[in-house]
Short mmCIF file of C-alpha atoms and ligand atoms in Angstrom, two decimals:
data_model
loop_
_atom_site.label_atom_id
_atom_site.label_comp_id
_atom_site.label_asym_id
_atom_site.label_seq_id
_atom_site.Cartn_x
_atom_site.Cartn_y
_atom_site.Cartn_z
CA UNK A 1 91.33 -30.00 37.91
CA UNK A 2 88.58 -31.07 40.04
CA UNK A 3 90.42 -32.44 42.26
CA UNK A 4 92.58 -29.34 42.86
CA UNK A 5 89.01 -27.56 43.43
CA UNK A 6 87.95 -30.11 45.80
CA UNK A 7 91.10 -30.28 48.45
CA UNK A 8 91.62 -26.47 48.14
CA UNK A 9 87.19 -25.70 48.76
CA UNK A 10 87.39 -26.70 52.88
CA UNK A 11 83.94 -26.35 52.38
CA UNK A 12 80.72 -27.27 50.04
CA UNK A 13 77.70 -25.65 50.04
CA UNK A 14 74.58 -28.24 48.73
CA UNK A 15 71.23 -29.58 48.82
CA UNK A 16 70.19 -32.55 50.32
CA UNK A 17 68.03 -34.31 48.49
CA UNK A 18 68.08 -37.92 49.68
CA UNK A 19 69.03 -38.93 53.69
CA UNK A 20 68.38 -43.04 54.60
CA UNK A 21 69.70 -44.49 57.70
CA UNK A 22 72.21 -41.46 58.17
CA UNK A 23 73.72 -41.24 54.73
CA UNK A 24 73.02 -37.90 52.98
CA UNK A 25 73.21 -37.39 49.46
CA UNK A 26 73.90 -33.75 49.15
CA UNK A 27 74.24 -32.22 45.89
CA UNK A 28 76.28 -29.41 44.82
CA UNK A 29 78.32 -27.38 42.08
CA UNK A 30 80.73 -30.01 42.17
CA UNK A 31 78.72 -33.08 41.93
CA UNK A 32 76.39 -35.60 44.20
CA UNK A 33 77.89 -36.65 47.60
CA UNK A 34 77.15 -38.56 50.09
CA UNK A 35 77.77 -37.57 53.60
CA UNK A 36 76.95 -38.59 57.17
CA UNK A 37 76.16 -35.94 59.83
CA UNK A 38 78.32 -34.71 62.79
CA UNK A 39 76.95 -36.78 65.64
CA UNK A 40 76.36 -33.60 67.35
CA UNK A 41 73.64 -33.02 65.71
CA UNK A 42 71.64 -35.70 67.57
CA UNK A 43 73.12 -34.36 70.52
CA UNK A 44 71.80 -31.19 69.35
CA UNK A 45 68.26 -32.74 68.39
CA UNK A 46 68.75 -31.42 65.21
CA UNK A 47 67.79 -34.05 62.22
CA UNK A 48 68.94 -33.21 58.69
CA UNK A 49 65.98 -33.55 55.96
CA UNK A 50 65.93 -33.67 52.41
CA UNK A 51 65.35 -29.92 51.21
CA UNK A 52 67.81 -28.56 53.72
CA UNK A 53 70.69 -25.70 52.44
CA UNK A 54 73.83 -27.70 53.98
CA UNK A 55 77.70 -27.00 54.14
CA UNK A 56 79.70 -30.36 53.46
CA UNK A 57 83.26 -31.37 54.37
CA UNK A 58 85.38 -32.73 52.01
CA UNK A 59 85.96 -36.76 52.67
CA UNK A 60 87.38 -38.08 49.77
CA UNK A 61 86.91 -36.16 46.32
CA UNK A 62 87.13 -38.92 44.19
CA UNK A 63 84.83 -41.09 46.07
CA UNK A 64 82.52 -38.13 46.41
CA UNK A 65 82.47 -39.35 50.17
CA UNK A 66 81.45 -36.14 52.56
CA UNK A 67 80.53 -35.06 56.20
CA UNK A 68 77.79 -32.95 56.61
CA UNK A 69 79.24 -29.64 59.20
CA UNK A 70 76.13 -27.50 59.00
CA UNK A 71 72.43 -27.07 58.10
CA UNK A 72 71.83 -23.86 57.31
CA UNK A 73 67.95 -21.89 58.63
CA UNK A 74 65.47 -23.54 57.29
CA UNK A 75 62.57 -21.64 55.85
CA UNK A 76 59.82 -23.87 56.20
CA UNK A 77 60.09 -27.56 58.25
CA UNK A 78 57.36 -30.06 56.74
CA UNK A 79 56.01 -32.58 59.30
CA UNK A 80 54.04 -34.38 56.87
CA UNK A 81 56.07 -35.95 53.98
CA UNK A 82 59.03 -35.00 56.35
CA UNK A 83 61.23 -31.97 54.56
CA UNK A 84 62.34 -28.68 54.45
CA UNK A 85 62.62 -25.30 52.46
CA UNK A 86 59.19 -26.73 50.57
CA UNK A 87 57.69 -23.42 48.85
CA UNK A 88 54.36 -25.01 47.69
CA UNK A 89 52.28 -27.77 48.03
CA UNK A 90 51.33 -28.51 44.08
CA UNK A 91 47.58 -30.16 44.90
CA UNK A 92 46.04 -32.40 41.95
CA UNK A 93 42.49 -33.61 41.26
CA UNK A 94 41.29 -35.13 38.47
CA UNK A 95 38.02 -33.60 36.79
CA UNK A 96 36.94 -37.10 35.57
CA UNK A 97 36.07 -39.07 36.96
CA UNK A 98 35.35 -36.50 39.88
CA UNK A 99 36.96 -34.40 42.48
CA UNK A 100 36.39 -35.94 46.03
CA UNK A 101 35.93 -32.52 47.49
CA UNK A 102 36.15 -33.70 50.87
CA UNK A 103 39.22 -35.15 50.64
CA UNK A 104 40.44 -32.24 48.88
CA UNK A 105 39.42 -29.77 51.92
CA UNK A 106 41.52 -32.41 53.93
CA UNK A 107 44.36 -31.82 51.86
CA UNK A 108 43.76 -28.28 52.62
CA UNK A 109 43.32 -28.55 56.18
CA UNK A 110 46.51 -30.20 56.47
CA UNK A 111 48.37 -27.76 53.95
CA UNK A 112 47.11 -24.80 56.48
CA UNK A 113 47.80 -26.88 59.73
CA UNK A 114 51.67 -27.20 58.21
CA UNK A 115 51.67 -23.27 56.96
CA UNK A 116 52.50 -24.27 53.14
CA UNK A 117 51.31 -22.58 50.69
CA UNK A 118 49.17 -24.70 48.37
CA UNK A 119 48.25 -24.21 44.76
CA UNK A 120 45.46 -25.99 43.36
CA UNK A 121 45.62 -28.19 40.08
CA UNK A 122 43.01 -29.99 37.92
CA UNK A 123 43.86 -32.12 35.46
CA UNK A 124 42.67 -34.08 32.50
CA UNK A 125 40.26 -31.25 31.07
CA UNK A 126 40.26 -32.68 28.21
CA UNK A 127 38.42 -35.35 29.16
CA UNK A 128 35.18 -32.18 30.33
CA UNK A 129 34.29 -30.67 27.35
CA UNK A 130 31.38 -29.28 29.38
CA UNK A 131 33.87 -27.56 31.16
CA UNK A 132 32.60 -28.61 34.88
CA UNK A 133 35.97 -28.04 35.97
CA UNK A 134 35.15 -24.39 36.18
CA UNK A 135 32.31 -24.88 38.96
CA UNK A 136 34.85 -26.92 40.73
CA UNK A 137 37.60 -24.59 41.39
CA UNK A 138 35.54 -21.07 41.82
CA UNK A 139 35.19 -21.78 45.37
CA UNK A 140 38.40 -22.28 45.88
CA UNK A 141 39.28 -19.33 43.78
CA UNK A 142 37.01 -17.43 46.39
CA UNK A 143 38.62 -19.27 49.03
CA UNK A 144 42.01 -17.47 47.97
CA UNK A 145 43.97 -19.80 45.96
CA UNK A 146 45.62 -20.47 42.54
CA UNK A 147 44.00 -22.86 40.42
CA UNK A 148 45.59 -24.32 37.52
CA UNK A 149 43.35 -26.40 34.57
CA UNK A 150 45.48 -28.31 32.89
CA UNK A 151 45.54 -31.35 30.85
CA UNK A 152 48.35 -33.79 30.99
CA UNK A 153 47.27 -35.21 27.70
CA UNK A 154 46.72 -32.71 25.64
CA UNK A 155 49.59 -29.94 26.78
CA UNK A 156 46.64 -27.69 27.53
CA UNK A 157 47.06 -24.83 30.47
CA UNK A 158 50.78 -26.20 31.30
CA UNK A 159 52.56 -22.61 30.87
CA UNK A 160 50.94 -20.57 33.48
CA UNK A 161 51.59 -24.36 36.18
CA UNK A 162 54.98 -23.84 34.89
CA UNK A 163 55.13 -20.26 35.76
CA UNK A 164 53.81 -20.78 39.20
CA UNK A 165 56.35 -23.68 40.24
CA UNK A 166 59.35 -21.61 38.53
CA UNK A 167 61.99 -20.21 41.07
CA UNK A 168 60.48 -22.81 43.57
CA UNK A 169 60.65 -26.16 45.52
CA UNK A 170 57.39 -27.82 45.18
CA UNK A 171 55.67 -30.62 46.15
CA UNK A 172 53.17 -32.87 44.38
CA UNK A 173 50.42 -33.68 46.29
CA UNK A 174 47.39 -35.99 45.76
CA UNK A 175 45.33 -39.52 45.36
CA UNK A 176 47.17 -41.88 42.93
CA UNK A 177 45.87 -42.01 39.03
CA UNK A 178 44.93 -38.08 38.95
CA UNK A 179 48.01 -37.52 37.23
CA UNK A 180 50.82 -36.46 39.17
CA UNK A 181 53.42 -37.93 37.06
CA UNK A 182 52.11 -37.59 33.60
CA UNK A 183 52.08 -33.85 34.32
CA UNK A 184 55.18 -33.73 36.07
CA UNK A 185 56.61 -35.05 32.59
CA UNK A 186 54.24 -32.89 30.72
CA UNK A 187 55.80 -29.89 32.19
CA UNK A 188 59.87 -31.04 31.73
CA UNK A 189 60.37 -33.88 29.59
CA UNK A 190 63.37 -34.35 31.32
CA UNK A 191 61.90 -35.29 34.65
CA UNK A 192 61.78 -39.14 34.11
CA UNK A 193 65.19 -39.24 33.06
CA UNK A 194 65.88 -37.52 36.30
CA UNK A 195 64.01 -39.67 38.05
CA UNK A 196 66.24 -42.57 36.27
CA UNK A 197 69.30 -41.18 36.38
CA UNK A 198 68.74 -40.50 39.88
CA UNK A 199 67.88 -44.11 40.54
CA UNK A 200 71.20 -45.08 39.18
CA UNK A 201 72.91 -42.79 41.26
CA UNK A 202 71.56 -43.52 44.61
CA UNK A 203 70.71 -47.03 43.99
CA UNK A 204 67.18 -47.33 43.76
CA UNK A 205 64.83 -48.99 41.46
CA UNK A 206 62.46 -46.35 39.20
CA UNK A 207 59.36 -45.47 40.89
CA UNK A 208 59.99 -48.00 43.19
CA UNK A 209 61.22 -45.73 46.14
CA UNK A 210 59.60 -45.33 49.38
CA UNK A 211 62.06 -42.55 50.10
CA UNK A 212 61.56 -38.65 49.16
CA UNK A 213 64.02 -37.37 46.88
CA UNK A 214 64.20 -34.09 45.61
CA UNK A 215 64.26 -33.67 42.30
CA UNK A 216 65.69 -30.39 40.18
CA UNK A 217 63.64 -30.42 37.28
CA UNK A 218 64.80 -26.41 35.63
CA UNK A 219 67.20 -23.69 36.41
CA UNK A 220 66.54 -23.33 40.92
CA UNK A 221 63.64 -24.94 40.09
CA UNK A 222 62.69 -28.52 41.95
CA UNK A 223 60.14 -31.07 43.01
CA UNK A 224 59.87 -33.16 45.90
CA UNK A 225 59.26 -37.13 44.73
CA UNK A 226 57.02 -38.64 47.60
CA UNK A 227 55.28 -41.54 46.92
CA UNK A 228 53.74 -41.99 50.07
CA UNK A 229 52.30 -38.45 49.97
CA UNK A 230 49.24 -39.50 48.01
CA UNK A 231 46.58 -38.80 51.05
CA UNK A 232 46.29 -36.92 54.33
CA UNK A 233 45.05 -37.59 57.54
CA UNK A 234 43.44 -34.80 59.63
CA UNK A 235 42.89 -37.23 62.57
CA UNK A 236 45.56 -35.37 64.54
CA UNK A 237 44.20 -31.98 64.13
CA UNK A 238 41.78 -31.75 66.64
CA UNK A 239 38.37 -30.58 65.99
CA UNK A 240 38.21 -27.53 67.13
CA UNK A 241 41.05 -26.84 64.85
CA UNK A 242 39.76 -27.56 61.72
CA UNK A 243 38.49 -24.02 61.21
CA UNK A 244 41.86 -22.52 60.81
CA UNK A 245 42.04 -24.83 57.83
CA UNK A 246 40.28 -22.31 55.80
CA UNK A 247 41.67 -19.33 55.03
CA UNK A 248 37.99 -17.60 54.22
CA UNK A 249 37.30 -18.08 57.59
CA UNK A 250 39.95 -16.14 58.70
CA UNK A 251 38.72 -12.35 58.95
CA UNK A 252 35.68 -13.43 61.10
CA UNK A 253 37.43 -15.73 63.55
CA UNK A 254 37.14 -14.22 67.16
CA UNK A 255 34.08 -11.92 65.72
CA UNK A 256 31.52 -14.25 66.64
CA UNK A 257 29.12 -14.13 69.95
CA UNK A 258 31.38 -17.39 71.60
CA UNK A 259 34.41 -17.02 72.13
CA UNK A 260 34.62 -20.83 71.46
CA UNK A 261 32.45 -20.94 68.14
CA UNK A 262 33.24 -23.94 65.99
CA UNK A 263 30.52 -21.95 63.28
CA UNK A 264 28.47 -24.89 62.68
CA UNK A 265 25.09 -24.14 64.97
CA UNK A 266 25.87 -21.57 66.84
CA UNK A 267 24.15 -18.57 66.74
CA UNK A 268 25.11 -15.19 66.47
CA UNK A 269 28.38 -16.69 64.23
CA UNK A 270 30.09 -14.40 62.10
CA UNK A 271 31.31 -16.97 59.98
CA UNK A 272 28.32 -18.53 59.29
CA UNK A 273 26.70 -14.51 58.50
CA UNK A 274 29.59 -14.75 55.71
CA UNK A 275 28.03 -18.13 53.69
CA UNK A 276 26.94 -17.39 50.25
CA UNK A 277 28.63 -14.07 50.36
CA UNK A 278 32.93 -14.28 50.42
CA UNK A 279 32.45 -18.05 52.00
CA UNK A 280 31.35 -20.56 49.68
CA UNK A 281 27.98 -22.49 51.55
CA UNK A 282 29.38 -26.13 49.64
CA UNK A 283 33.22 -25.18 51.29
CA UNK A 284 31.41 -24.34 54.93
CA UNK A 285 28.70 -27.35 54.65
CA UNK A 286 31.96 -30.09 54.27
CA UNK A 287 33.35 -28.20 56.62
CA UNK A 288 30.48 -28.95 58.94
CA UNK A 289 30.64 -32.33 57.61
CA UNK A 290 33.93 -33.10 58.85
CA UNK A 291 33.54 -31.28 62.13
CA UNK A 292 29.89 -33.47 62.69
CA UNK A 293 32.01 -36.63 62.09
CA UNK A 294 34.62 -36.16 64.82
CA UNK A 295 32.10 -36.58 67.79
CA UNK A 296 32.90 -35.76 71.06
P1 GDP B 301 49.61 -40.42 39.37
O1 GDP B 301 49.34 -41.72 40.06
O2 GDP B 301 48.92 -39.30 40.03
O3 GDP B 301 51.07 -40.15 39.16
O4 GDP B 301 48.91 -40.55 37.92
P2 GDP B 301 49.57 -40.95 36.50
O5 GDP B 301 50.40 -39.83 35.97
O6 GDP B 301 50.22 -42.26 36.63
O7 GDP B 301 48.27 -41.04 35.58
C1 GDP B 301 47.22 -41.93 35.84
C2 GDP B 301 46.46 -42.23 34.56
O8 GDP B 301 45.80 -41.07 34.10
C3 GDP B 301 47.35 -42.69 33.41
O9 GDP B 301 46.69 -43.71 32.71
C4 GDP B 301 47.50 -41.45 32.56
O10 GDP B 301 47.72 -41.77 31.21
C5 GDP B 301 46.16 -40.79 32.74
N1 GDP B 301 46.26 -39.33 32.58
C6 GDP B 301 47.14 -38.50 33.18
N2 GDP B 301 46.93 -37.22 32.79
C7 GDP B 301 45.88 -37.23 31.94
C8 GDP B 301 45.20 -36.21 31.21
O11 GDP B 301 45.50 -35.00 31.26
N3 GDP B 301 44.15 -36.61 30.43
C9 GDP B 301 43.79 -37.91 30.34
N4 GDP B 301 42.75 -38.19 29.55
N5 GDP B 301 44.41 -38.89 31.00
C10 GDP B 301 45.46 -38.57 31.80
ZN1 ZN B 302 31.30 -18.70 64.52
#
């Protein structure tokens, strides 16, 4: 029967979700294949990434052997883990033992810089019964983002993280030990088997990838598995860049006296007028922080 589907569909529509050295493993209604692209996409500078909306030709049905025809408009093209049709960056800090804040801006910076939208997560409340975890993400809440509480552990503030990556392709983003995995599996107990099952499929060892796979973890509903995407450089965003990296900056950019103002001692700034009212002073201070650091 599925064969009959398979000869008669000239076409597959699918998702890839793994590509290394030029094999594509696309999956779709009708199962996982693995495809190699039209060499005229090369000629066409076009390079297909795991995330993209793809039509597949047929190879061979019981091989599950496929050619990959067409990429279809990507959404969103991530530079940095390298994929596309990403909805969200999914950013995690741990409350304990602290939040590096400044490499958390970075994260930020770089989330901007890309045009992703980021949500921010903090995990293992449980361990904060002084609940310091609420002085951490205010700012960020007055920055303009989504912060999630949650604990791993414990099960606690999982629903609404749920809610929020429902519907969507996420990524998990963040240093190693805050907990990326033990909430992934918090939130769908299924996700390690994925991850295994996976493994078995496209022949890698468990957790021992260097390649990004997607992973669908619910109903339309997947996460990007990057292992490499635990920190971010800025060094390529040049300095007088970095303000764009925060979006409370953003109504008072091109209001202040220079045209050129980097809002870290120059007068007359309207950024800097804005500190302790809508922009945090801790949020502009690292920012200053960072810029101070680059030099020249
Ligand atoms: P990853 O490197 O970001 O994927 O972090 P892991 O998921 O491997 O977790 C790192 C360590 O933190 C493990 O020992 C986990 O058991 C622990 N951990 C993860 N989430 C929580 C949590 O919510 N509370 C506590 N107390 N520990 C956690
Ligand atoms: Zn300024």
């Amino acid at each position: 029967m599925k064969w009959c589907i398979l000869t008669s569909a000239r076409l597959l529509t699918g998702r890839i979700i793994k590509g290394v050295g030029g094999n594509y493993s696309v999956s779709t209604d009708l199962g996982l294949f693995v495809c190699q692209a039209r060499g005229l996409f090369r000629k066409e500078g076009l390079t297909p990434l795991v995330g993209d909306f793809v039509e597949i030709s047929v190879v061979d049905a019981d091989k599950f052997i496929g050619y990959l025809q067409k990429i279809l408009p990507r959404k969103i093209e991530l530079v940095r883990p390298k994929a596309a049709n990403v909805d969200q960056v999914v950013l995690m800090c741990a409350i304990v033992p602290q939040v590096n804040l400044e490499v958390l801006d970075g994260f930020l910076i770089n989330c901007e810089k890309q045009s992703v939208d980021v949500v921010l997560c903090i995990n293992k409340i449980d361990l904060d019964p002084q609940k310091t975890y609420l002085d951490v993400a205010e700012p960020y809440k007055t920055a303009g983002y989504d912060v999630y509480a949650v604990s791993a552990a414990e099960g606690l503030g999982l629903e609404d993280l749920r809610r929020a990556m429902h519907g969507k392709t996420s990524i998990l983003a963040g240093p190693s030990g805050v907990g990326k995995s033990s909430v992934l599996n918090a939130l769908y107990p299924q996700y390690d088997l994925a991850v295994g099952e996976l493994s078995e499929k496209i022949g890698r060892g468990k957790h021992t990838t260097r390649h990004t796979v997607l992973l669908q973890v619910a109903d339309n509903t997947f996460v990007l598995d990057s292992p490499g995407f635990t920190s971010f450089s800025i060094a390529h965003i040049p300095k007088d860049e970095l303000q764009f990296g925060y979006p409370e900056f953003k109504p008072y950019l091109g209001e202040c006296y220079y045209v050129d103002c980097n809002h870290v001692t120059e007068h007359d700034c309207a950024v800097k007028a804005r500190v302790g009212l809508d922009i945090d002073p801790s949020r502009h201070q690292r920012y200053v922080n960072i810029y101070k650091r680059r030099g020249r």
